[in-house]
PDB file of C-alpha atoms and ligand atoms in Angstrom:
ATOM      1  CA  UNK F 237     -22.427  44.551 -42.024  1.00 97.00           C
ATOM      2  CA  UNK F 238     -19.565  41.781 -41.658  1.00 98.00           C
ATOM      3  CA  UNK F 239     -17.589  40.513 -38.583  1.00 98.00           C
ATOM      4  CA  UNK F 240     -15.314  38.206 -38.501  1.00 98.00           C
ATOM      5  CA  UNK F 241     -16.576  35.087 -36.270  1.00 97.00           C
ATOM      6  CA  UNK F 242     -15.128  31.581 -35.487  1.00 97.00           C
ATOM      7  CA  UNK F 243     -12.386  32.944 -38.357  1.00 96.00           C
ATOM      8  CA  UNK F 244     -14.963  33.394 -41.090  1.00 97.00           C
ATOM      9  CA  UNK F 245     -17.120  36.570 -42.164  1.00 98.00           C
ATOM     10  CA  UNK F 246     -20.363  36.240 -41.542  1.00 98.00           C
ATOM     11  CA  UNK F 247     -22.944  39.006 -43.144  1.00 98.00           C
ATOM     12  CA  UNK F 248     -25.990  40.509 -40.437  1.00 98.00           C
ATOM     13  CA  UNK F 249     -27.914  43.364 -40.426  1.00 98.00           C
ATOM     14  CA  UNK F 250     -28.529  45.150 -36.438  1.00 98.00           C
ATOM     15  CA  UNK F 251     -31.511  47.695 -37.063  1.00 98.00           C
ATOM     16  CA  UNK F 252     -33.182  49.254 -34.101  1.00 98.00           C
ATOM     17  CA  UNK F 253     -33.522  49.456 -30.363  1.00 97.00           C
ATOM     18  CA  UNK F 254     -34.745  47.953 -27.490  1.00 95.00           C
ATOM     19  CA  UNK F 255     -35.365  43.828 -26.291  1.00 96.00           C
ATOM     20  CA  UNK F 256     -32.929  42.241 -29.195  1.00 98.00           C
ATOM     21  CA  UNK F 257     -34.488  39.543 -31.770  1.00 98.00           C
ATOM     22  CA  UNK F 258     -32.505  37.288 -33.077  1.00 98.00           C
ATOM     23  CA  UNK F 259     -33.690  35.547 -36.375  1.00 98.00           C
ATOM     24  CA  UNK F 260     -32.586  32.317 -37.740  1.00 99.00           C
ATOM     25  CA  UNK F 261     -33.193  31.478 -41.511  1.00 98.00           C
ATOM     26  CA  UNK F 262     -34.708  28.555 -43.220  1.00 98.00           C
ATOM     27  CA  UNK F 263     -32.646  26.110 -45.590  1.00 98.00           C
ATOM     28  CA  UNK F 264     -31.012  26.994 -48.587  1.00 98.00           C
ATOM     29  CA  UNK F 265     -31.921  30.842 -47.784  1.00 98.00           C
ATOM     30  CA  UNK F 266     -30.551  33.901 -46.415  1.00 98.00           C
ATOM     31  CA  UNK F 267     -31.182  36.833 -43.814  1.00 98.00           C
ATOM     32  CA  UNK F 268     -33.176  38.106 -46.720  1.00 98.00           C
ATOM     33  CA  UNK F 269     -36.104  35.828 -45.779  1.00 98.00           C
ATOM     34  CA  UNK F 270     -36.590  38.251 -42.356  1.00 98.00           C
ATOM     35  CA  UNK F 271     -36.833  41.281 -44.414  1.00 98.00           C
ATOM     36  CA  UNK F 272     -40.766  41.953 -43.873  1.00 98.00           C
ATOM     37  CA  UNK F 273     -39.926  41.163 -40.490  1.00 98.00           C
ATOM     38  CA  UNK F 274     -36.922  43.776 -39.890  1.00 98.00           C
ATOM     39  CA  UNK F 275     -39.340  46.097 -41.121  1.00 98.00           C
ATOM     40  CA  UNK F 276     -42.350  45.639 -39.054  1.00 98.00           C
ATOM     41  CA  UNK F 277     -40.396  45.283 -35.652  1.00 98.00           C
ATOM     42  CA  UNK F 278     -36.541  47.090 -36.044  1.00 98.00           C
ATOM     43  CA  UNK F 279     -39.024  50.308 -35.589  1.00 97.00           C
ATOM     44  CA  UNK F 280     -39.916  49.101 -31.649  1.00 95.00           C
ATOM     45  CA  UNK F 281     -37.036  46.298 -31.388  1.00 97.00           C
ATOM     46  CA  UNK F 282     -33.276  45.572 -31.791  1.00 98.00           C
ATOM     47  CA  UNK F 283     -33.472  43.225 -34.442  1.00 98.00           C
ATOM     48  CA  UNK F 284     -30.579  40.963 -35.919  1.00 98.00           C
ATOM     49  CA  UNK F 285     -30.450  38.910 -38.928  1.00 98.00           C
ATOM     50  CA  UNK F 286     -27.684  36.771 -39.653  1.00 98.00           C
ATOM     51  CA  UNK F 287     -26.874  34.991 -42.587  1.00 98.00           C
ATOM     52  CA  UNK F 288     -26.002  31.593 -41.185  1.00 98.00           C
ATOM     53  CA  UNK F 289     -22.100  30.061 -42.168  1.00 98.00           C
ATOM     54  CA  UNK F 290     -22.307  28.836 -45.626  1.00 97.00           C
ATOM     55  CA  UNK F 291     -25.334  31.375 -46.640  1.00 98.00           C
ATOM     56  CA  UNK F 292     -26.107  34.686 -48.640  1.00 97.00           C
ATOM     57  CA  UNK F 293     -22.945  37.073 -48.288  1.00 98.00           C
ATOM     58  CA  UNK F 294     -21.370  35.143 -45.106  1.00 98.00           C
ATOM     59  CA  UNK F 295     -18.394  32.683 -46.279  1.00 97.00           C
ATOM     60  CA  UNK F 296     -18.853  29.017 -47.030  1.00 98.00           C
ATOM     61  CA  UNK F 297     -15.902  27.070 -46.438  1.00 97.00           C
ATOM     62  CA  UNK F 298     -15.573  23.687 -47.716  1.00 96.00           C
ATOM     63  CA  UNK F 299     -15.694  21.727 -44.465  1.00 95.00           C
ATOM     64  CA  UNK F 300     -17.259  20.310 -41.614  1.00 95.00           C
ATOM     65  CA  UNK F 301     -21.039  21.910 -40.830  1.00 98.00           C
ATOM     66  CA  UNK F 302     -23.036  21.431 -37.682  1.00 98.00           C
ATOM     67  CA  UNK F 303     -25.570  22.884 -35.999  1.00 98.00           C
ATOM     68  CA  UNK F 304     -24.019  22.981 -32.901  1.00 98.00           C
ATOM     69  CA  UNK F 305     -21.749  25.204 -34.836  1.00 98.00           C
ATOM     70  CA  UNK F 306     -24.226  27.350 -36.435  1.00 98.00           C
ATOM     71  CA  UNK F 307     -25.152  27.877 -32.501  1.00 98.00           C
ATOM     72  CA  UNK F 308     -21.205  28.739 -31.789  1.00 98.00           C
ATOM     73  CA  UNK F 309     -21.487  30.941 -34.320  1.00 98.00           C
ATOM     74  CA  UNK F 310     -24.706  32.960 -33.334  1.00 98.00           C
ATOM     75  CA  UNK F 311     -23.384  33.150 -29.876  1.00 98.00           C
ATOM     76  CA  UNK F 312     -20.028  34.540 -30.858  1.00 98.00           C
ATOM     77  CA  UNK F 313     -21.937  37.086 -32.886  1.00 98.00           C
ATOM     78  CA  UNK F 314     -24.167  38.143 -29.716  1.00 98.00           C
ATOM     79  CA  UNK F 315     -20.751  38.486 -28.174  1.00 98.00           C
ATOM     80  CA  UNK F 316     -19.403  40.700 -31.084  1.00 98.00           C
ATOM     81  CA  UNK F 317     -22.648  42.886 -30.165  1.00 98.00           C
ATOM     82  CA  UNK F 318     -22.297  43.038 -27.504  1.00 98.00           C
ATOM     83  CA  UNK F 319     -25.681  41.631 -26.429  1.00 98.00           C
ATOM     84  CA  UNK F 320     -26.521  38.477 -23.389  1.00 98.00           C
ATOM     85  CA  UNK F 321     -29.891  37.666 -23.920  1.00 98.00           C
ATOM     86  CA  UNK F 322     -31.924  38.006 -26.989  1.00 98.00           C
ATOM     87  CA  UNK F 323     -35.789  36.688 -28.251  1.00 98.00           C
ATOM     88  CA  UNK F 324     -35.051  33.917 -30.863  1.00 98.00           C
ATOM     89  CA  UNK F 325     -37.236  33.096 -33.761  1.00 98.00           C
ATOM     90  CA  UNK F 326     -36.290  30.336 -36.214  1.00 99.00           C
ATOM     91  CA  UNK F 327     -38.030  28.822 -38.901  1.00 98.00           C
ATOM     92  CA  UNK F 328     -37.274  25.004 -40.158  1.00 98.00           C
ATOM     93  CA  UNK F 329     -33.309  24.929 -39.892  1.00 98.00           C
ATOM     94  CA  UNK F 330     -33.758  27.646 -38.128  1.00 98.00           C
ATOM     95  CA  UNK F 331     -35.957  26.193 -35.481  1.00 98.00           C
ATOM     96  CA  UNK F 332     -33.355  23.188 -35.523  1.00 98.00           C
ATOM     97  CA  UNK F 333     -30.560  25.392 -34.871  1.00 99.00           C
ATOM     98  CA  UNK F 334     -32.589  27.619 -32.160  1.00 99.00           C
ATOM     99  CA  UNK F 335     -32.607  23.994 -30.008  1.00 99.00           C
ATOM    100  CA  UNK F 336     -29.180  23.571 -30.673  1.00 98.00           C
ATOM    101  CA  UNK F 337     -28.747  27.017 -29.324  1.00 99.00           C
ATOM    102  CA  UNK F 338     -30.609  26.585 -25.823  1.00 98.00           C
ATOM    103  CA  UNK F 339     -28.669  22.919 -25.095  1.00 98.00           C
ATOM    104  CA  UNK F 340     -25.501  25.233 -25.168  1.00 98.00           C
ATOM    105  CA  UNK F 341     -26.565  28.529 -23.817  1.00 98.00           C
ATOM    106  CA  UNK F 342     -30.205  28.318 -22.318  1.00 98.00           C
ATOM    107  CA  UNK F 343     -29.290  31.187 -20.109  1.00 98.00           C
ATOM    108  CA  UNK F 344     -29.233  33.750 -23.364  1.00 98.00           C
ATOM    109  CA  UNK F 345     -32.438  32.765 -24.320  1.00 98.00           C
ATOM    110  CA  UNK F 346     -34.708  35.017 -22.661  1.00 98.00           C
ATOM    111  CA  UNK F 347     -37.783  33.798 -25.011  1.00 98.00           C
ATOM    112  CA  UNK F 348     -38.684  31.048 -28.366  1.00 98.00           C
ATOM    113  CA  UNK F 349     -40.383  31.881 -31.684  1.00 98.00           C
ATOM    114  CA  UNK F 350     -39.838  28.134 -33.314  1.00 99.00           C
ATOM    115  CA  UNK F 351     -41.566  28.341 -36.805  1.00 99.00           C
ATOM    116  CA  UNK F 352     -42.553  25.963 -39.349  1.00 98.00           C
ATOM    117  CA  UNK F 353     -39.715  23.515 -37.670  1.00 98.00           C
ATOM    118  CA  UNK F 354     -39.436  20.195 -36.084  1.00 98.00           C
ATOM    119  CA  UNK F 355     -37.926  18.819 -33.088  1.00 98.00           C
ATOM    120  CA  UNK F 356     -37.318  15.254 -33.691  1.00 98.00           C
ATOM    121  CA  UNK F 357     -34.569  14.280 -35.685  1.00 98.00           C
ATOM    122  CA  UNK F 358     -33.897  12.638 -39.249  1.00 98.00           C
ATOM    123  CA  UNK F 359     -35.679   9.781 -40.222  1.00 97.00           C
ATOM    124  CA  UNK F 360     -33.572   7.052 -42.309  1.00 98.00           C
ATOM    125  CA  UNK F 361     -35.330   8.360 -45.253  1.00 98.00           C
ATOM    126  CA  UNK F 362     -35.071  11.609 -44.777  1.00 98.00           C
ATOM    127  CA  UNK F 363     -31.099  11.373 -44.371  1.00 98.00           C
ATOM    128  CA  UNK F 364     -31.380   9.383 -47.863  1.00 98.00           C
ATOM    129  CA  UNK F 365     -32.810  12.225 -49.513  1.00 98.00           C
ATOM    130  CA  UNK F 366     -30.229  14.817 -48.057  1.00 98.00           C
ATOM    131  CA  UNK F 367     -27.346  12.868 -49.421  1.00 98.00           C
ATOM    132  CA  UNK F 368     -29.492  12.881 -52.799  1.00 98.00           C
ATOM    133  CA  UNK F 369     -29.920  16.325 -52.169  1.00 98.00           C
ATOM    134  CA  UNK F 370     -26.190  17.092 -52.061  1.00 98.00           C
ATOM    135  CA  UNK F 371     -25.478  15.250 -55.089  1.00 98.00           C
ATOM    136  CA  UNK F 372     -27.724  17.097 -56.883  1.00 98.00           C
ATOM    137  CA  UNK F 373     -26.333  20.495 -55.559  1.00 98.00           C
ATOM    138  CA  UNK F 374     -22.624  19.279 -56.324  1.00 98.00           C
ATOM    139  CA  UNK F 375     -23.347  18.431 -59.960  1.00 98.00           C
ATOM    140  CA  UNK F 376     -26.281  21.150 -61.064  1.00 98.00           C
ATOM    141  CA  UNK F 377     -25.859  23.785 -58.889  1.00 98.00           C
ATOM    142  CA  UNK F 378     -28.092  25.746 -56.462  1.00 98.00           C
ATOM    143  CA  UNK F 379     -30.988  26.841 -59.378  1.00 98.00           C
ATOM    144  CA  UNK F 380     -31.543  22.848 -59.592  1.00 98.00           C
ATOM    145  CA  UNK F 381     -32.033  23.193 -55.597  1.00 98.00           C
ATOM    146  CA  UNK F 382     -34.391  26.161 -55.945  1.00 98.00           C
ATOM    147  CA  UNK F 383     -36.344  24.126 -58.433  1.00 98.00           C
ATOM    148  CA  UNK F 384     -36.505  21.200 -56.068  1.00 98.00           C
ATOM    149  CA  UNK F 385     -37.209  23.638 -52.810  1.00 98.00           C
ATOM    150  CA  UNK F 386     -39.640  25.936 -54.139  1.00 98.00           C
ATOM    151  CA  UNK F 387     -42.777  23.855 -53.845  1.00 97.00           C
ATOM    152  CA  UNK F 388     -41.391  22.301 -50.816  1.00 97.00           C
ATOM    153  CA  UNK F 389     -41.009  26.246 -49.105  1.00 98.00           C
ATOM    154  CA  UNK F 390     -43.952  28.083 -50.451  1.00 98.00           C
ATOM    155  CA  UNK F 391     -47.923  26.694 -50.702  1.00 97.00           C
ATOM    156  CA  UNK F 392     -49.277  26.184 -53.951  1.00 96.00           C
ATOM    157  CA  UNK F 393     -51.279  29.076 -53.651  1.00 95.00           C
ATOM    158  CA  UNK F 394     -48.449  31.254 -53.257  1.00 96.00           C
ATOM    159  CA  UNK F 395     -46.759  29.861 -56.049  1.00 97.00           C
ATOM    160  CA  UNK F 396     -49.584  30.612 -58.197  1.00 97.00           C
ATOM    161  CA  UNK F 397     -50.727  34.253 -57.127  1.00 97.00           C
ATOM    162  CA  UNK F 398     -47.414  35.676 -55.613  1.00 97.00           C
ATOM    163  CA  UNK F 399     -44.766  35.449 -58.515  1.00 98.00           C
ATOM    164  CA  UNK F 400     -42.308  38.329 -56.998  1.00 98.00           C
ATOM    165  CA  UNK F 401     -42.158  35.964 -53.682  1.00 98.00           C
ATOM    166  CA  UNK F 402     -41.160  33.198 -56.062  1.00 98.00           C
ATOM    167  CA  UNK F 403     -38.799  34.944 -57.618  1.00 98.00           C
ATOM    168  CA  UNK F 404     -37.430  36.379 -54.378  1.00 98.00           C
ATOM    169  CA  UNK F 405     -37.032  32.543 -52.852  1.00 98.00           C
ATOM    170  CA  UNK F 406     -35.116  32.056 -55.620  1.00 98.00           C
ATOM    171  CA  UNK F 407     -32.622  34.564 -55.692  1.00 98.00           C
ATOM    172  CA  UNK F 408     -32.235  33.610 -52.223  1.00 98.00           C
ATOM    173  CA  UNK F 409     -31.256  30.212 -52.776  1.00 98.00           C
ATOM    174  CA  UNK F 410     -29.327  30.689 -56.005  1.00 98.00           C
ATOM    175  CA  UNK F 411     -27.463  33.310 -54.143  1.00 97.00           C
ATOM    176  CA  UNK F 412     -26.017  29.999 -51.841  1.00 98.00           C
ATOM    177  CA  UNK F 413     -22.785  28.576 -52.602  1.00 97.00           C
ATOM    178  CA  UNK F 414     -22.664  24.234 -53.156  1.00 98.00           C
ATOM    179  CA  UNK F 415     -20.478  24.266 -49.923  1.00 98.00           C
ATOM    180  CA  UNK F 416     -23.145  25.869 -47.779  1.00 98.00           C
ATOM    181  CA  UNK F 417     -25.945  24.296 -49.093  1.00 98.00           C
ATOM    182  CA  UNK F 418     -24.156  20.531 -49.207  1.00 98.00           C
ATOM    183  CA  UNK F 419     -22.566  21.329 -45.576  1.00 98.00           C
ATOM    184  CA  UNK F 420     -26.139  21.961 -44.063  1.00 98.00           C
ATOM    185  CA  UNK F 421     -27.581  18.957 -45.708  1.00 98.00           C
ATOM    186  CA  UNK F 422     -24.903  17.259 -44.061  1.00 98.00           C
ATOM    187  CA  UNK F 423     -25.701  19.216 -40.548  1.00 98.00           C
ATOM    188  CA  UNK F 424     -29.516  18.726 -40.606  1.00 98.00           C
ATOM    189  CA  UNK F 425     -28.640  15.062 -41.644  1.00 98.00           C
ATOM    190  CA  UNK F 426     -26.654  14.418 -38.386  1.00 98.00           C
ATOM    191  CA  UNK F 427     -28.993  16.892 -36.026  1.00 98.00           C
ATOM    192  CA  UNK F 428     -29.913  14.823 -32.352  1.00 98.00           C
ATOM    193  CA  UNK F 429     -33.337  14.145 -31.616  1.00 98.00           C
ATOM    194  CA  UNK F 430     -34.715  16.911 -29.249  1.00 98.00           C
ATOM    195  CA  UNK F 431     -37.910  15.883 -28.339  1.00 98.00           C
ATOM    196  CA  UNK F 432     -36.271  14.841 -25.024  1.00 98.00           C
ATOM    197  CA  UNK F 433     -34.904  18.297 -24.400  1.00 98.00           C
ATOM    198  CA  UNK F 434     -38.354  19.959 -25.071  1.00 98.00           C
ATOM    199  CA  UNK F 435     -39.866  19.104 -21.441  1.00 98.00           C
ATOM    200  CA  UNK F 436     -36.958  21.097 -20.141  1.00 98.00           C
ATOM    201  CA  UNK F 437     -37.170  24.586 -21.919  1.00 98.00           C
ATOM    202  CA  UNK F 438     -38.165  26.612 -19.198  1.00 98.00           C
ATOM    203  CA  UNK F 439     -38.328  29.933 -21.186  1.00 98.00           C
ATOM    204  CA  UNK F 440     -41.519  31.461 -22.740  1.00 98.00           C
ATOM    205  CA  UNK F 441     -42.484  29.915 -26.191  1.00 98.00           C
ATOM    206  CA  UNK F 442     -44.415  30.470 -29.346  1.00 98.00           C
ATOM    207  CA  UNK F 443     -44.869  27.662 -31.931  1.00 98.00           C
ATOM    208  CA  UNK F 444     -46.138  28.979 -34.996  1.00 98.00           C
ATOM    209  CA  UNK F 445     -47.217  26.722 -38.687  1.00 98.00           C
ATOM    210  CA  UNK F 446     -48.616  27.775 -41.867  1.00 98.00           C
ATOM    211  CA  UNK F 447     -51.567  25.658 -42.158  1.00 98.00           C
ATOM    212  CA  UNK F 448     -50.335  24.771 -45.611  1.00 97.00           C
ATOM    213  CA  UNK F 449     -46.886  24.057 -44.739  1.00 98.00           C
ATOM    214  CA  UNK F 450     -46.228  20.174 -46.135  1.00 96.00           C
ATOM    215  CA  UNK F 451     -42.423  20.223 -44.932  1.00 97.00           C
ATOM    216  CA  UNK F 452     -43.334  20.577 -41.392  1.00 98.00           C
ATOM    217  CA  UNK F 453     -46.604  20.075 -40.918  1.00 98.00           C
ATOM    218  CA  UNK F 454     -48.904  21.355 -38.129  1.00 98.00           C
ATOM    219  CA  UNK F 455     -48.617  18.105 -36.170  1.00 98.00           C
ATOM    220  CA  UNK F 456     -45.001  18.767 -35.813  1.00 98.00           C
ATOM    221  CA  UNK F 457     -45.690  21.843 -34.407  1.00 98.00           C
ATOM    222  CA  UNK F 458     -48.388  20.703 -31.710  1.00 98.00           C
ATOM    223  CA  UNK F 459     -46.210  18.241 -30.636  1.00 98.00           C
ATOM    224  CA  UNK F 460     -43.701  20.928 -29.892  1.00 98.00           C
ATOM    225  CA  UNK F 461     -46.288  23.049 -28.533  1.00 98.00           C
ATOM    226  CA  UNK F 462     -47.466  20.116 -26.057  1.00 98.00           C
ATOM    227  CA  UNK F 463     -44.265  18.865 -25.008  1.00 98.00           C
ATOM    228  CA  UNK F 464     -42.946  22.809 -24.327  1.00 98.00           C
ATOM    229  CA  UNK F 465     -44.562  23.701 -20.799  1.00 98.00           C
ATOM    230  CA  UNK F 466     -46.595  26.609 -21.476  1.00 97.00           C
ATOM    231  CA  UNK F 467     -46.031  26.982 -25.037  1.00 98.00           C
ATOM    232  CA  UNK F 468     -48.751  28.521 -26.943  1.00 97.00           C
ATOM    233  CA  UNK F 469     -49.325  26.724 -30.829  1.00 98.00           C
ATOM    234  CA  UNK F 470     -50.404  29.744 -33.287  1.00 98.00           C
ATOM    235  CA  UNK F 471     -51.508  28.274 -37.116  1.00 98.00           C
ATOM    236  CA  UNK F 472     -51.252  30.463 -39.219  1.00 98.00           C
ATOM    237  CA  UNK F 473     -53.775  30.295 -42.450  1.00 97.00           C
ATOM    238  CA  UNK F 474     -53.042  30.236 -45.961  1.00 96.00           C
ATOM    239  CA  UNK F 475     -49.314  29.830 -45.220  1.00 97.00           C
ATOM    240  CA  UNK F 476     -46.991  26.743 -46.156  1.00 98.00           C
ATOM    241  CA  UNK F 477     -43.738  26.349 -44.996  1.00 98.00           C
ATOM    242  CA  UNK F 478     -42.755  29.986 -45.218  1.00 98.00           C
ATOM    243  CA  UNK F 479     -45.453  31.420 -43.452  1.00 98.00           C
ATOM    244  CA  UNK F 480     -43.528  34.349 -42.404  1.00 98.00           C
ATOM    245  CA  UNK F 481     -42.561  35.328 -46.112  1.00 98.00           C
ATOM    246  CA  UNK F 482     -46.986  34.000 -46.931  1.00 98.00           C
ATOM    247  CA  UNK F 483     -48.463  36.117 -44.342  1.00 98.00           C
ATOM    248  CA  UNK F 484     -46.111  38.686 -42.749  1.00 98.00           C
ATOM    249  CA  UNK F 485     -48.448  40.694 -41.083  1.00 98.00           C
ATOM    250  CA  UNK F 486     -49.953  37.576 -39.222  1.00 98.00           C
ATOM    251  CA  UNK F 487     -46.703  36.343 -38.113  1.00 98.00           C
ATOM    252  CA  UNK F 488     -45.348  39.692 -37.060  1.00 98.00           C
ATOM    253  CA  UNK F 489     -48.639  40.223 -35.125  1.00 98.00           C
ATOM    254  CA  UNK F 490     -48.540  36.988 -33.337  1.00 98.00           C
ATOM    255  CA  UNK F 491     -44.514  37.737 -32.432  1.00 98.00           C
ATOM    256  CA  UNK F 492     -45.389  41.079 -31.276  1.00 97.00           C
ATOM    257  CA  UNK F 493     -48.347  39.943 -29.438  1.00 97.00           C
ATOM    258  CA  UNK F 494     -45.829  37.088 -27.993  1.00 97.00           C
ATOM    259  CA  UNK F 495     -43.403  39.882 -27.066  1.00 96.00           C
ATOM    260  CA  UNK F 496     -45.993  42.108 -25.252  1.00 93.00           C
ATOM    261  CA  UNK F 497     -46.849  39.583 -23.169  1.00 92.00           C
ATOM    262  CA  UNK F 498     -43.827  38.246 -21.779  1.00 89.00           C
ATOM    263  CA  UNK F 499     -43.260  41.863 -20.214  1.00 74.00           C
ATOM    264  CA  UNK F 500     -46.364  41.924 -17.904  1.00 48.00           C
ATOM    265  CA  UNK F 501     -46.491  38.031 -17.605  1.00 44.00           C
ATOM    266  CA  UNK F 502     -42.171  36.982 -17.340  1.00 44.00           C
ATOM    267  CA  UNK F 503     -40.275  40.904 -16.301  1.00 38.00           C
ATOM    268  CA  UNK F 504     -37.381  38.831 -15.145  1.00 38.00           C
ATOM    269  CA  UNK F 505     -37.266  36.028 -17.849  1.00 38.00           C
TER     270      UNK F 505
HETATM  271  C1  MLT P 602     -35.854  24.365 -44.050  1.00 95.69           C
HETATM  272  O1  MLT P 602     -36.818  24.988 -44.497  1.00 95.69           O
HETATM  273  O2  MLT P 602     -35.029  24.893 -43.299  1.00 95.69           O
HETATM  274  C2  MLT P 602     -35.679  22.945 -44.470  1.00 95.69           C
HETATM  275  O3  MLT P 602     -36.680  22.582 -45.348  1.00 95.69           O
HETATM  276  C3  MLT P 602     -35.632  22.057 -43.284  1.00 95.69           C
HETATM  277  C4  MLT P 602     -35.339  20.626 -43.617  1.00 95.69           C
HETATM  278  O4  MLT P 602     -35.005  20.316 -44.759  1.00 95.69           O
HETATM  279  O5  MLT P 602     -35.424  19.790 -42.686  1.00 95.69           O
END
C-alpha cells in the first residue's frame, strides 16, 4: 500500500489485528527485512512496516534527510492509520530513528524493541566513512554498497551457509535509490547523541544483539540496556547485525514474550 505523507509516497504494508507494531528498517534496506516478522506476529498483532523516505518502493527525493524527519514521517503515517500508540521495534537506523521518535512523541510509544542499534552518536571517524560511503554510492551505485554492507549486516556464518538470505540483503539494498541511500548517510552522520535521553524513557524496553553482530556490538546494547530503567538486554546467538533476518524465530519469541508481559506487568502503559 502507498499514502501520500509529508508530500511524498511512502510504501507500508498493515497486516493484522490487535496492539499495533511498528517496525523500523536497518540501513540501506527495506520493509522487506520484517517479512519473517509480519509473518510470525500479523496472525495475533496489527503489524506495520514502512519503507522509510528514500527506501524500497517509497520515493527518494534528492534533498535534505534527517532522522527527526524519518520520525515526522512515521508519525504522520500512524496518523494516516489512524492509530495513537503503537510497540516500536527498530534495528540499527532503525533503533536510531525509534529515539528520534520518543524525543518528539514519547506519548505514542506505548513500548521499545531497539535491535542491533546504538545510542550514542557518530564518532569523527565514523562520519569520515559515511561521506566515503556516499561517494561511493554516487559514483558505483547501490550493488557497490551491497558489496560493502553485506559482511557488515550478516555474520560470517550466515554468509557462508544461508546464500538465499544473501541474496535477499541484496536485492534489498540494490532495490535503494543513490538519493536515499546518500541522504541517510548524511542523516545518521548528523544524528545527536542520546545516551542522555536514555535515563528518561519511561516506557517498557527490550534491547536485543546478535552475539555476532560487529556493527553494533553487544556492548552497545548493554549500555542501552543499563542506562534504560528496567530494560531487559536479550543476546541473541549465532546472529550478527541482522539477527532478526539470522534467527527469526528467536527474535520473534523474545518480542512476543516482551509483548505478553507488558499486559499483566504495564495494562495502562
Ligand atoms: C544499519 O544497519 O542501519 C547501519 O549499519 C547503521 C549504521 O551505519 O550506523
Amino acid at each position: 500500500m502507498k499514502a501520500i505523507i509529508n508530500s511524498i509516497a511512502l510504501a507500508y504494508d498493515d497486516q493484522g489485528k490487535g496492539v499495533p507494531f511498528v517496525f523500523l528498517h536497518a540501513f540501506p534496506l527495506s520493509r522487506r527485512m520484517w517479512d519473517p516478522q509480519m509473518a510470525a506476529l500479523s496472525p495475533r498483532f496489527r503489524v506495520i512496516t514502512v519503507d522509510l523516505r528514500g527506501h524500497g518502493e517509497s520515493d527518494a527525493p534528492l534533498w535534505l534527510y534527517t532522522l527527526d524527519q524519518a520520525a515526522d514521517d512515521v508519525a504522520a503515517l500512524l496518523d494516516h492509520l489512524s492509530i495513537g500508540k503503537a510497540v516500536f521495534v527498530g534495528l540499527s537506523m532503525g533503533g536510531y530513528i525509534c529515539f528520534a521518535f520518543y524525543r518528539r512523541f514519547a506519548s505514542r510509544v506505548q513500548a521499545l524493541v531497539l535491535a542491533d542499534t546504538r545510542a550514542g552518536a557518530d564518532t569523527p571517524e565514523g562520519k569520515a566513512g559515511r561521506f566515503q560511503m556516499a561517494q561511493t554510492a554516487y559514483r558505483q551505485g547501490p550493488a557497490a554498497i551491497a558489496d560493502l554492507m553485506i559482511p557488515k549486516l550478516l555474520s560470517p556464518r550466515t554468509v557462508q551457509t544461508k546464500p538465499d538470505l544473501v541474496h535477499r540483503v541484496r536485492a534489498m539494498i540494490e532495490g535503494n535509490q543513490i538519493s536515499g541511500i546518500a541522504g541517510d548517510l548524511m542523516a545518521m552522520a548528523e544524528r545527536p547523541d542520546s545516551v542522555p535521553m536514555l535515563p528518561t524513557i519511561a516506557c517498557p524496553a527490550l534491547v536485543l544483539v546478535g552475539q555476532e553482530d560487529l556493527t553494533t556490538p553487544p556492548s552497545e546494547s548493554r549500555l542501552i540496556s543499563q542506562r534504560i530503567p528496567g530494560a531487559r538486554l536479550e543476546i541473541i546467538p549465532e546472529a550478527g547485525h541482522l539477527s532478526n533476518l539470522e534467527q527469526p524465530d528467536r527474535f520473534n519469541r523474545m518480542v512476543e514474550e516482551f509483548v505478553a508481559g507488558l499486559g499483566a506487568a504495564n495494562p495502562s502503559r
